[in-house]
Amino acid sequence: MTKLFFATDVHGSEICWKKFISAGKFYEADVLILGGDMTGKAIVPIIENGHGTFRSVLLEQESILHGEDEVKEMEKRIRSRGYYPYRTTREEVAEFEKKPDLINPIFIKLVLKTAEEWLDYACEKLKGTGIRCFIAPGNDDMFELDDLVKSCKQVEHCEGRVVQIDDHHEMISSGWTNPTPWHTFRESTEEDLADRLTAMTAQVNNMQNCIFNLHVPPYNSGLDEAPELTKDLRPKLAGNLLTPVGSKAVRETFEKHQPLLGLHGHIHECKATTRIGRTLCINPGSMYEQGFLSGALVVLEKNKIKSFVLTNG
């Protein structure tokens, strides 16, 4: 019997990352799996005003900070929300407004520095526990993240690989998705995505006990419903008009191979489970901005799933 804990789409939320690493001990899990989108999407500047004060705007709320303690507390709030705090000056902000290209190198530096700190935290907390931790970067994760993950001794980079979870269960993993309106790092055509999946499934020895850890859900599975967007990327009917946005290549792969379990994310608002043939497919959803870690706790036995439950905390 193997107990695994799966979560996804923490998007830079430090509190969610720490909850994920702690979930192994908390749930007495043997295996932790992060299904992609580890990193955040934006910088929140903390601007020095002079006389020991700073100004910051988080979620459209302005704060005037007095002294180092208040700045550190704001930095903690920003990290918990999935953003990257950046101390700066009014002069530097004015320079950014003139030359926006200066921002991206700073963003990359902050992303990688934070990811390195997170992986150090994972190494410290998981060392000696016997808990295995697998990570496959998602479509929103820059490619520079892969080498960092590979360098962490307590974490296993599993993108594009077949890995042995226990004596009976194998797992394939990929953070790549079909095209999105946001043109993120790891997107491809359905044809290329099908080729990626075929390259992995060809190496699986026992499909009956295999886990498909694929960031994008299968098309029209009930795990992939997102608000339909207008041409300028605004939700139609105030977000009340939903449409399936998952991958047809992933759907076809499940229908063909019928693995034991599918683990998915990508669509944060679509927390759900379904079956495609014999395969149980799970999307635990994501509430990273609120600091809640959504997950799935699954108990595996040979040739079957003994139990599963969706978690939030």
PDB file of C-alpha atoms in Angstrom:
ATOM      1  CA  MET A   1       0.000   0.000   0.000  1.00  0.00           C
ATOM      2  CA  THR A   2       1.296   3.474  -0.937  1.00  0.00           C
ATOM      3  CA  LYS A   3      -0.206   6.782   0.162  1.00  0.00           C
ATOM      4  CA  LEU A   4       0.458   9.787  -2.062  1.00  0.00           C
ATOM      5  CA  PHE A   5      -0.389  13.462  -1.679  1.00  0.00           C
ATOM      6  CA  PHE A   6      -0.870  15.508  -4.834  1.00  0.00           C
ATOM      7  CA  ALA A   7      -1.106  19.290  -5.176  1.00  0.00           C
ATOM      8  CA  THR A   8      -0.588  21.699  -8.037  1.00  0.00           C
ATOM      9  CA  ASP A   9      -0.590  25.354  -9.097  1.00  0.00           C
ATOM     10  CA  VAL A  10       0.934  26.938  -5.986  1.00  0.00           C
ATOM     11  CA  HIS A  11       2.093  29.815  -8.239  1.00  0.00           C
ATOM     12  CA  GLY A  12       4.687  31.354  -5.977  1.00  0.00           C
ATOM     13  CA  SER A  13       2.670  31.195  -2.737  1.00  0.00           C
ATOM     14  CA  GLU A  14       5.258  30.537  -0.066  1.00  0.00           C
ATOM     15  CA  ILE A  15       2.686  29.439   2.492  1.00  0.00           C
ATOM     16  CA  CYS A  16       1.256  26.888   0.034  1.00  0.00           C
ATOM     17  CA  TRP A  17       4.731  25.544  -0.762  1.00  0.00           C
ATOM     18  CA  LYS A  18       5.479  25.041   2.940  1.00  0.00           C
ATOM     19  CA  LYS A  19       2.112  23.350   3.445  1.00  0.00           C
ATOM     20  CA  PHE A  20       2.863  21.055   0.499  1.00  0.00           C
ATOM     21  CA  ILE A  21       6.215  19.975   1.941  1.00  0.00           C
ATOM     22  CA  SER A  22       4.645  19.512   5.382  1.00  0.00           C
ATOM     23  CA  ALA A  23       1.781  17.455   3.938  1.00  0.00           C
ATOM     24  CA  GLY A  24       3.934  14.335   3.791  1.00  0.00           C
ATOM     25  CA  LYS A  25       4.348  14.176   7.541  1.00  0.00           C
ATOM     26  CA  PHE A  26       0.864  15.551   8.278  1.00  0.00           C
ATOM     27  CA  TYR A  27      -0.967  12.975   6.154  1.00  0.00           C
ATOM     28  CA  GLU A  28       1.608  10.217   6.727  1.00  0.00           C
ATOM     29  CA  ALA A  29       2.136  10.070   2.968  1.00  0.00           C
ATOM     30  CA  ASP A  30       4.903   8.090   1.295  1.00  0.00           C
ATOM     31  CA  VAL A  31       5.008  10.269  -1.817  1.00  0.00           C
ATOM     32  CA  LEU A  32       4.512  13.976  -2.558  1.00  0.00           C
ATOM     33  CA  ILE A  33       3.732  15.079  -6.121  1.00  0.00           C
ATOM     34  CA  LEU A  34       3.617  18.704  -7.285  1.00  0.00           C
ATOM     35  CA  GLY A  35       1.812  18.818 -10.597  1.00  0.00           C
ATOM     36  CA  GLY A  36       3.228  22.038 -12.031  1.00  0.00           C
ATOM     37  CA  ASP A  37       3.136  25.837 -11.912  1.00  0.00           C
ATOM     38  CA  MET A  38       5.412  26.217  -8.933  1.00  0.00           C
ATOM     39  CA  THR A  39       6.405  29.822  -9.614  1.00  0.00           C
ATOM     40  CA  GLY A  40       4.602  33.169  -9.374  1.00  0.00           C
ATOM     41  CA  LYS A  41       3.585  35.660 -12.032  1.00  0.00           C
ATOM     42  CA  ALA A  42       4.382  39.185 -10.866  1.00  0.00           C
ATOM     43  CA  ILE A  43       6.544  41.552  -8.820  1.00  0.00           C
ATOM     44  CA  VAL A  44       5.082  43.831  -6.143  1.00  0.00           C
ATOM     45  CA  PRO A  45       7.387  46.819  -5.572  1.00  0.00           C
ATOM     46  CA  ILE A  46       8.027  48.214  -2.115  1.00  0.00           C
ATOM     47  CA  ILE A  47       9.094  51.800  -2.838  1.00  0.00           C
ATOM     48  CA  GLU A  48      11.273  53.781  -0.462  1.00  0.00           C
ATOM     49  CA  ASN A  49       9.680  57.143   0.365  1.00  0.00           C
ATOM     50  CA  GLY A  50      12.416  58.464   2.608  1.00  0.00           C
ATOM     51  CA  HIS A  51      12.489  59.120   6.370  1.00  0.00           C
ATOM     52  CA  GLY A  52      12.181  55.371   7.024  1.00  0.00           C
ATOM     53  CA  THR A  53       8.856  54.939   5.204  1.00  0.00           C
ATOM     54  CA  PHE A  54       7.907  52.774   2.232  1.00  0.00           C
ATOM     55  CA  ARG A  55       4.886  52.535  -0.062  1.00  0.00           C
ATOM     56  CA  SER A  56       3.428  49.327  -1.511  1.00  0.00           C
ATOM     57  CA  VAL A  57       0.228  48.395  -3.344  1.00  0.00           C
ATOM     58  CA  LEU A  58      -1.012  44.823  -2.955  1.00  0.00           C
ATOM     59  CA  LEU A  59      -4.311  43.804  -4.606  1.00  0.00           C
ATOM     60  CA  GLU A  60      -5.177  47.478  -5.212  1.00  0.00           C
ATOM     61  CA  GLN A  61      -4.736  48.314  -1.531  1.00  0.00           C
ATOM     62  CA  GLU A  62      -2.070  50.906  -0.734  1.00  0.00           C
ATOM     63  CA  SER A  63       0.014  50.575   2.423  1.00  0.00           C
ATOM     64  CA  ILE A  64       2.458  53.057   3.940  1.00  0.00           C
ATOM     65  CA  LEU A  65       5.060  51.114   5.892  1.00  0.00           C
ATOM     66  CA  HIS A  66       7.066  52.486   8.804  1.00  0.00           C
ATOM     67  CA  GLY A  67      10.363  50.793   9.554  1.00  0.00           C
ATOM     68  CA  GLU A  68      11.929  47.417   8.855  1.00  0.00           C
ATOM     69  CA  ASP A  69       9.423  45.322  10.804  1.00  0.00           C
ATOM     70  CA  GLU A  70       6.455  46.571   8.777  1.00  0.00           C
ATOM     71  CA  VAL A  71       8.380  46.099   5.513  1.00  0.00           C
ATOM     72  CA  LYS A  72       9.221  42.498   6.410  1.00  0.00           C
ATOM     73  CA  GLU A  73       5.601  41.809   7.319  1.00  0.00           C
ATOM     74  CA  MET A  74       4.488  43.201   3.952  1.00  0.00           C
ATOM     75  CA  GLU A  75       7.091  41.049   2.172  1.00  0.00           C
ATOM     76  CA  LYS A  76       5.663  38.011   3.934  1.00  0.00           C
ATOM     77  CA  ARG A  77       2.118  38.933   2.847  1.00  0.00           C
ATOM     78  CA  ILE A  78       3.254  39.414  -0.740  1.00  0.00           C
ATOM     79  CA  ARG A  79       5.008  36.020  -0.827  1.00  0.00           C
ATOM     80  CA  SER A  80       1.997  34.287   0.684  1.00  0.00           C
ATOM     81  CA  ARG A  81      -0.165  35.691  -2.126  1.00  0.00           C
ATOM     82  CA  GLY A  82       2.154  34.273  -4.767  1.00  0.00           C
ATOM     83  CA  TYR A  83       3.996  37.454  -5.768  1.00  0.00           C
ATOM     84  CA  TYR A  84       7.598  38.591  -5.426  1.00  0.00           C
ATOM     85  CA  PRO A  85       8.373  41.590  -3.190  1.00  0.00           C
ATOM     86  CA  TYR A  86      11.024  43.948  -4.576  1.00  0.00           C
ATOM     87  CA  ARG A  87      12.482  46.845  -2.620  1.00  0.00           C
ATOM     88  CA  THR A  88      13.144  49.781  -4.881  1.00  0.00           C
ATOM     89  CA  THR A  89      13.262  53.571  -5.149  1.00  0.00           C
ATOM     90  CA  ARG A  90      11.088  56.148  -6.895  1.00  0.00           C
ATOM     91  CA  GLU A  91      13.983  56.831  -9.263  1.00  0.00           C
ATOM     92  CA  GLU A  92      14.260  53.164 -10.274  1.00  0.00           C
ATOM     93  CA  VAL A  93      10.486  52.897 -10.778  1.00  0.00           C
ATOM     94  CA  ALA A  94      10.636  55.948 -13.067  1.00  0.00           C
ATOM     95  CA  GLU A  95      13.404  54.228 -15.039  1.00  0.00           C
ATOM     96  CA  PHE A  96      11.275  51.089 -15.377  1.00  0.00           C
ATOM     97  CA  GLU A  97       8.441  53.197 -16.802  1.00  0.00           C
ATOM     98  CA  LYS A  98      10.819  54.511 -19.472  1.00  0.00           C
ATOM     99  CA  LYS A  99      12.461  51.136 -20.152  1.00  0.00           C
ATOM    100  CA  PRO A 100      10.063  48.252 -19.337  1.00  0.00           C
ATOM    101  CA  ASP A 101      12.573  45.721 -20.686  1.00  0.00           C
ATOM    102  CA  LEU A 102      14.624  46.268 -17.519  1.00  0.00           C
ATOM    103  CA  ILE A 103      11.947  44.525 -15.436  1.00  0.00           C
ATOM    104  CA  ASN A 104      12.164  41.010 -16.907  1.00  0.00           C
ATOM    105  CA  PRO A 105      15.765  40.240 -15.797  1.00  0.00           C
ATOM    106  CA  ILE A 106      14.816  41.291 -12.261  1.00  0.00           C
ATOM    107  CA  PHE A 107      11.714  39.085 -12.389  1.00  0.00           C
ATOM    108  CA  ILE A 108      13.751  36.058 -13.522  1.00  0.00           C
ATOM    109  CA  LYS A 109      16.293  36.664 -10.761  1.00  0.00           C
ATOM    110  CA  LEU A 110      13.564  36.863  -8.096  1.00  0.00           C
ATOM    111  CA  VAL A 111      11.805  33.730  -9.392  1.00  0.00           C
ATOM    112  CA  LEU A 112      14.976  31.638  -9.362  1.00  0.00           C
ATOM    113  CA  LYS A 113      16.214  32.998  -6.021  1.00  0.00           C
ATOM    114  CA  THR A 114      12.852  32.162  -4.414  1.00  0.00           C
ATOM    115  CA  ALA A 115      12.741  28.709  -6.018  1.00  0.00           C
ATOM    116  CA  GLU A 116      16.231  27.982  -4.707  1.00  0.00           C
ATOM    117  CA  GLU A 117      15.144  28.984  -1.193  1.00  0.00           C
ATOM    118  CA  TRP A 118      12.060  26.769  -1.488  1.00  0.00           C
ATOM    119  CA  LEU A 119      14.111  23.777  -2.594  1.00  0.00           C
ATOM    120  CA  ASP A 120      16.550  24.328   0.273  1.00  0.00           C
ATOM    121  CA  TYR A 121      13.525  24.290   2.593  1.00  0.00           C
ATOM    122  CA  ALA A 122      12.352  21.015   1.023  1.00  0.00           C
ATOM    123  CA  CYS A 123      15.785  19.441   1.455  1.00  0.00           C
ATOM    124  CA  GLU A 124      15.867  20.421   5.119  1.00  0.00           C
ATOM    125  CA  LYS A 125      12.346  19.200   5.913  1.00  0.00           C
ATOM    126  CA  LEU A 126      12.382  15.968   3.876  1.00  0.00           C
ATOM    127  CA  LYS A 127      15.885  14.764   4.674  1.00  0.00           C
ATOM    128  CA  GLY A 128      15.797  11.481   6.566  1.00  0.00           C
ATOM    129  CA  THR A 129      11.999  11.126   6.362  1.00  0.00           C
ATOM    130  CA  GLY A 130      11.924   8.571   3.545  1.00  0.00           C
ATOM    131  CA  ILE A 131       9.235  10.658   1.811  1.00  0.00           C
ATOM    132  CA  ARG A 132       9.799  10.950  -1.934  1.00  0.00           C
ATOM    133  CA  CYS A 133       8.927  14.250  -3.616  1.00  0.00           C
ATOM    134  CA  PHE A 134       8.328  14.595  -7.371  1.00  0.00           C
ATOM    135  CA  ILE A 135       8.066  17.857  -9.322  1.00  0.00           C
ATOM    136  CA  ALA A 136       7.227  18.435 -12.991  1.00  0.00           C
ATOM    137  CA  PRO A 137       7.310  22.177 -13.831  1.00  0.00           C
ATOM    138  CA  GLY A 138       4.104  23.464 -15.443  1.00  0.00           C
ATOM    139  CA  ASN A 139       3.312  25.658 -18.413  1.00  0.00           C
ATOM    140  CA  ASP A 140       3.815  28.854 -16.379  1.00  0.00           C
ATOM    141  CA  ASP A 141       7.272  27.769 -15.125  1.00  0.00           C
ATOM    142  CA  MET A 142      10.305  29.110 -16.973  1.00  0.00           C
ATOM    143  CA  PHE A 143      12.785  26.540 -18.279  1.00  0.00           C
ATOM    144  CA  GLU A 144      15.546  27.759 -15.955  1.00  0.00           C
ATOM    145  CA  LEU A 145      13.609  26.134 -13.091  1.00  0.00           C
ATOM    146  CA  ASP A 146      14.369  22.607 -14.315  1.00  0.00           C
ATOM    147  CA  ASP A 147      18.080  22.645 -13.460  1.00  0.00           C
ATOM    148  CA  LEU A 148      17.312  24.005  -9.989  1.00  0.00           C
ATOM    149  CA  VAL A 149      14.866  21.183  -9.301  1.00  0.00           C
ATOM    150  CA  LYS A 150      17.359  18.614 -10.578  1.00  0.00           C
ATOM    151  CA  SER A 151      20.004  19.974  -8.191  1.00  0.00           C
ATOM    152  CA  CYS A 152      17.905  19.295  -5.064  1.00  0.00           C
ATOM    153  CA  LYS A 153      18.788  15.924  -3.545  1.00  0.00           C
ATOM    154  CA  GLN A 154      15.436  15.466  -1.786  1.00  0.00           C
ATOM    155  CA  VAL A 155      13.317  16.252  -4.874  1.00  0.00           C
ATOM    156  CA  GLU A 156      12.994  14.277  -8.108  1.00  0.00           C
ATOM    157  CA  HIS A 157      12.480  16.093 -11.405  1.00  0.00           C
ATOM    158  CA  CYS A 158      10.045  13.926 -13.372  1.00  0.00           C
ATOM    159  CA  GLU A 159       9.170  15.867 -16.536  1.00  0.00           C
ATOM    160  CA  GLY A 160       9.041  13.581 -19.570  1.00  0.00           C
ATOM    161  CA  ARG A 161      10.077  10.497 -17.606  1.00  0.00           C
ATOM    162  CA  VAL A 162       8.686   7.211 -16.389  1.00  0.00           C
ATOM    163  CA  VAL A 163       9.457   6.845 -12.681  1.00  0.00           C
ATOM    164  CA  GLN A 164       8.811   3.941 -10.337  1.00  0.00           C
ATOM    165  CA  ILE A 165       6.653   5.034  -7.397  1.00  0.00           C
ATOM    166  CA  ASP A 166       6.740   1.679  -5.600  1.00  0.00           C
ATOM    167  CA  ASP A 167       6.994  -2.010  -6.478  1.00  0.00           C
ATOM    168  CA  HIS A 168       3.784  -1.893  -8.515  1.00  0.00           C
ATOM    169  CA  HIS A 169       3.125   1.656  -9.687  1.00  0.00           C
ATOM    170  CA  GLU A 170       4.855   3.694 -12.379  1.00  0.00           C
ATOM    171  CA  MET A 171       4.214   7.373 -13.187  1.00  0.00           C
ATOM    172  CA  ILE A 172       4.590   9.498 -16.293  1.00  0.00           C
ATOM    173  CA  SER A 173       4.667  13.289 -15.927  1.00  0.00           C
ATOM    174  CA  SER A 174       4.469  16.393 -18.064  1.00  0.00           C
ATOM    175  CA  GLY A 175       3.772  20.067 -17.389  1.00  0.00           C
ATOM    176  CA  TRP A 176       3.213  20.880 -21.081  1.00  0.00           C
ATOM    177  CA  THR A 177      -0.250  21.994 -22.218  1.00  0.00           C
ATOM    178  CA  ASN A 178      -2.191  22.701 -25.374  1.00  0.00           C
ATOM    179  CA  PRO A 179      -2.159  26.407 -26.410  1.00  0.00           C
ATOM    180  CA  THR A 180      -3.535  29.026 -24.005  1.00  0.00           C
ATOM    181  CA  PRO A 181      -4.435  32.707 -24.623  1.00  0.00           C
ATOM    182  CA  TRP A 182      -1.416  33.739 -22.528  1.00  0.00           C
ATOM    183  CA  HIS A 183       1.350  32.089 -24.599  1.00  0.00           C
ATOM    184  CA  THR A 184       3.167  30.597 -21.619  1.00  0.00           C
ATOM    185  CA  PHE A 185       6.494  28.757 -21.551  1.00  0.00           C
ATOM    186  CA  ARG A 186       5.431  25.127 -22.016  1.00  0.00           C
ATOM    187  CA  GLU A 187       2.721  25.077 -24.644  1.00  0.00           C
ATOM    188  CA  SER A 188       2.540  23.055 -27.848  1.00  0.00           C
ATOM    189  CA  THR A 189       0.135  21.947 -30.520  1.00  0.00           C
ATOM    190  CA  GLU A 190      -2.071  18.964 -29.771  1.00  0.00           C
ATOM    191  CA  GLU A 191      -0.003  16.967 -32.264  1.00  0.00           C
ATOM    192  CA  ASP A 192       3.269  17.714 -30.466  1.00  0.00           C
ATOM    193  CA  LEU A 193       1.651  17.028 -27.109  1.00  0.00           C
ATOM    194  CA  ALA A 194       0.477  13.651 -28.398  1.00  0.00           C
ATOM    195  CA  ASP A 195       4.064  12.862 -29.449  1.00  0.00           C
ATOM    196  CA  ARG A 196       5.325  13.726 -25.961  1.00  0.00           C
ATOM    197  CA  LEU A 197       2.765  11.427 -24.392  1.00  0.00           C
ATOM    198  CA  THR A 198       3.505   8.592 -26.834  1.00  0.00           C
ATOM    199  CA  ALA A 199       7.226   8.788 -26.039  1.00  0.00           C
ATOM    200  CA  MET A 200       6.433   8.205 -22.361  1.00  0.00           C
ATOM    201  CA  THR A 201       3.633   5.652 -22.635  1.00  0.00           C
ATOM    202  CA  ALA A 202       5.851   3.494 -24.874  1.00  0.00           C
ATOM    203  CA  GLN A 203       8.180   3.018 -21.884  1.00  0.00           C
ATOM    204  CA  VAL A 204       5.485   2.002 -19.368  1.00  0.00           C
ATOM    205  CA  ASN A 205       5.742  -1.645 -18.305  1.00  0.00           C
ATOM    206  CA  ASN A 206       2.417  -2.020 -16.499  1.00  0.00           C
ATOM    207  CA  MET A 207      -0.260   0.380 -17.729  1.00  0.00           C
ATOM    208  CA  GLN A 208      -2.867  -1.111 -15.383  1.00  0.00           C
ATOM    209  CA  ASN A 209      -0.961   0.337 -12.400  1.00  0.00           C
ATOM    210  CA  CYS A 210       0.321   3.527 -14.049  1.00  0.00           C
ATOM    211  CA  ILE A 211      -0.261   7.108 -12.885  1.00  0.00           C
ATOM    212  CA  PHE A 212      -0.520   9.886 -15.479  1.00  0.00           C
ATOM    213  CA  ASN A 213       0.652  13.107 -13.802  1.00  0.00           C
ATOM    214  CA  LEU A 214      -0.286  15.518 -16.594  1.00  0.00           C
ATOM    215  CA  HIS A 215      -0.732  19.210 -15.796  1.00  0.00           C
ATOM    216  CA  VAL A 216      -3.447  19.795 -18.380  1.00  0.00           C
ATOM    217  CA  PRO A 217      -6.697  17.875 -17.848  1.00  0.00           C
ATOM    218  CA  PRO A 218      -8.349  15.772 -20.554  1.00  0.00           C
ATOM    219  CA  TYR A 219     -10.642  17.726 -22.876  1.00  0.00           C
ATOM    220  CA  ASN A 220     -14.336  17.884 -21.920  1.00  0.00           C
ATOM    221  CA  SER A 221     -13.760  15.837 -18.781  1.00  0.00           C
ATOM    222  CA  GLY A 222     -15.405  18.175 -16.280  1.00  0.00           C
ATOM    223  CA  LEU A 223     -11.917  18.935 -14.915  1.00  0.00           C
ATOM    224  CA  ASP A 224     -11.187  21.561 -17.564  1.00  0.00           C
ATOM    225  CA  GLU A 225     -14.091  24.037 -17.523  1.00  0.00           C
ATOM    226  CA  ALA A 226     -12.968  27.671 -17.527  1.00  0.00           C
ATOM    227  CA  PRO A 227     -14.716  30.974 -18.290  1.00  0.00           C
ATOM    228  CA  GLU A 228     -14.953  31.593 -22.019  1.00  0.00           C
ATOM    229  CA  LEU A 229     -13.043  34.738 -22.999  1.00  0.00           C
ATOM    230  CA  THR A 230     -13.587  37.544 -25.471  1.00  0.00           C
ATOM    231  CA  LYS A 231     -10.889  38.539 -27.971  1.00  0.00           C
ATOM    232  CA  ASP A 232      -9.461  41.017 -25.441  1.00  0.00           C
ATOM    233  CA  LEU A 233      -9.287  38.209 -22.810  1.00  0.00           C
ATOM    234  CA  ARG A 234     -12.255  39.336 -20.721  1.00  0.00           C
ATOM    235  CA  PRO A 235     -14.678  36.720 -19.308  1.00  0.00           C
ATOM    236  CA  LYS A 236     -17.946  36.495 -21.213  1.00  0.00           C
ATOM    237  CA  LEU A 237     -21.149  36.994 -19.211  1.00  0.00           C
ATOM    238  CA  ALA A 238     -19.123  37.955 -16.109  1.00  0.00           C
ATOM    239  CA  GLY A 239     -17.470  34.531 -16.070  1.00  0.00           C
ATOM    240  CA  ASN A 240     -20.745  32.590 -16.096  1.00  0.00           C
ATOM    241  CA  LEU A 241     -20.190  31.102 -19.561  1.00  0.00           C
ATOM    242  CA  LEU A 242     -17.903  28.077 -19.218  1.00  0.00           C
ATOM    243  CA  THR A 243     -16.127  26.100 -21.901  1.00  0.00           C
ATOM    244  CA  PRO A 244     -13.813  23.052 -21.879  1.00  0.00           C
ATOM    245  CA  VAL A 245     -10.169  24.047 -22.433  1.00  0.00           C
ATOM    246  CA  GLY A 246      -8.308  20.788 -21.725  1.00  0.00           C
ATOM    247  CA  SER A 247      -6.239  18.744 -24.138  1.00  0.00           C
ATOM    248  CA  LYS A 248      -7.732  16.456 -26.759  1.00  0.00           C
ATOM    249  CA  ALA A 249      -4.409  14.612 -27.001  1.00  0.00           C
ATOM    250  CA  VAL A 250      -4.542  13.884 -23.263  1.00  0.00           C
ATOM    251  CA  ARG A 251      -8.139  12.715 -23.575  1.00  0.00           C
ATOM    252  CA  GLU A 252      -7.261  10.346 -26.428  1.00  0.00           C
ATOM    253  CA  THR A 253      -4.280   8.993 -24.476  1.00  0.00           C
ATOM    254  CA  PHE A 254      -6.492   8.139 -21.488  1.00  0.00           C
ATOM    255  CA  GLU A 255      -9.113   6.500 -23.682  1.00  0.00           C
ATOM    256  CA  LYS A 256      -6.448   4.387 -25.381  1.00  0.00           C
ATOM    257  CA  HIS A 257      -4.328   3.301 -22.386  1.00  0.00           C
ATOM    258  CA  GLN A 258      -6.748   3.329 -19.415  1.00  0.00           C
ATOM    259  CA  PRO A 259      -4.162   3.903 -16.652  1.00  0.00           C
ATOM    260  CA  LEU A 260      -5.046   3.578 -12.983  1.00  0.00           C
ATOM    261  CA  LEU A 261      -4.967   7.272 -12.056  1.00  0.00           C
ATOM    262  CA  GLY A 262      -4.794  10.717 -13.682  1.00  0.00           C
ATOM    263  CA  LEU A 263      -3.513  13.729 -11.723  1.00  0.00           C
ATOM    264  CA  HIS A 264      -4.178  17.187 -13.189  1.00  0.00           C
ATOM    265  CA  GLY A 265      -4.299  20.920 -12.468  1.00  0.00           C
ATOM    266  CA  HIS A 266      -4.004  23.996 -14.726  1.00  0.00           C
ATOM    267  CA  ILE A 267      -7.655  25.030 -14.336  1.00  0.00           C
ATOM    268  CA  HIS A 268      -7.711  26.425 -10.809  1.00  0.00           C
ATOM    269  CA  GLU A 269     -11.459  26.839 -10.454  1.00  0.00           C
ATOM    270  CA  CYS A 270     -12.328  23.313 -11.590  1.00  0.00           C
ATOM    271  CA  LYS A 271     -11.913  21.190  -8.467  1.00  0.00           C
ATOM    272  CA  ALA A 272     -13.448  17.852  -9.439  1.00  0.00           C
ATOM    273  CA  THR A 273     -13.030  14.135 -10.053  1.00  0.00           C
ATOM    274  CA  THR A 274     -14.266  11.988 -12.913  1.00  0.00           C
ATOM    275  CA  ARG A 275     -13.671   8.665 -14.609  1.00  0.00           C
ATOM    276  CA  ILE A 276     -12.604   8.036 -18.184  1.00  0.00           C
ATOM    277  CA  GLY A 277     -13.257   4.340 -18.557  1.00  0.00           C
ATOM    278  CA  ARG A 278     -11.527   2.653 -15.611  1.00  0.00           C
ATOM    279  CA  THR A 279      -9.270   5.670 -14.941  1.00  0.00           C
ATOM    280  CA  LEU A 280      -9.920   7.931 -11.963  1.00  0.00           C
ATOM    281  CA  CYS A 281      -8.966  11.515 -12.920  1.00  0.00           C
ATOM    282  CA  ILE A 282      -8.493  14.221 -10.284  1.00  0.00           C
ATOM    283  CA  ASN A 283      -8.073  17.989 -10.410  1.00  0.00           C
ATOM    284  CA  PRO A 284      -7.816  19.262  -6.816  1.00  0.00           C
ATOM    285  CA  GLY A 285      -8.046  22.888  -7.972  1.00  0.00           C
ATOM    286  CA  SER A 286      -6.016  25.773  -6.566  1.00  0.00           C
ATOM    287  CA  MET A 287      -6.691  28.559  -4.049  1.00  0.00           C
ATOM    288  CA  TYR A 288      -3.110  29.746  -3.748  1.00  0.00           C
ATOM    289  CA  GLU A 289      -3.970  33.464  -3.561  1.00  0.00           C
ATOM    290  CA  GLN A 290      -5.973  32.820  -0.401  1.00  0.00           C
ATOM    291  CA  GLY A 291      -3.110  30.805   1.095  1.00  0.00           C
ATOM    292  CA  PHE A 292      -5.121  27.552   1.027  1.00  0.00           C
ATOM    293  CA  LEU A 293      -3.465  24.407  -0.315  1.00  0.00           C
ATOM    294  CA  SER A 294      -5.884  22.244  -2.282  1.00  0.00           C
ATOM    295  CA  GLY A 295      -4.783  18.646  -2.690  1.00  0.00           C
ATOM    296  CA  ALA A 296      -5.690  15.004  -3.154  1.00  0.00           C
ATOM    297  CA  LEU A 297      -4.739  12.161  -0.835  1.00  0.00           C
ATOM    298  CA  VAL A 298      -4.758   8.828  -2.662  1.00  0.00           C
ATOM    299  CA  VAL A 299      -4.095   5.350  -1.256  1.00  0.00           C
ATOM    300  CA  LEU A 300      -2.845   2.887  -3.871  1.00  0.00           C
ATOM    301  CA  GLU A 301      -2.856  -0.877  -3.807  1.00  0.00           C
ATOM    302  CA  LYS A 302      -1.830  -3.265  -6.564  1.00  0.00           C
ATOM    303  CA  ASN A 303      -4.290  -2.990  -9.446  1.00  0.00           C
ATOM    304  CA  LYS A 304      -6.596  -0.590  -7.617  1.00  0.00           C
ATOM    305  CA  ILE A 305      -7.131   2.678  -5.773  1.00  0.00           C
ATOM    306  CA  LYS A 306      -8.112   1.788  -2.234  1.00  0.00           C
ATOM    307  CA  SER A 307      -9.341   5.282  -1.351  1.00  0.00           C
ATOM    308  CA  PHE A 308      -9.015   8.963  -2.209  1.00  0.00           C
ATOM    309  CA  VAL A 309     -10.117  12.250  -0.707  1.00  0.00           C
ATOM    310  CA  LEU A 310      -9.786  15.891  -1.776  1.00  0.00           C
ATOM    311  CA  THR A 311      -8.239  18.134   0.851  1.00  0.00           C
ATOM    312  CA  ASN A 312      -8.060  21.844   1.566  1.00  0.00           C
ATOM    313  CA  GLY A 313      -6.193  23.612   4.321  1.00  0.00           C
TER     314      GLY A 313
END
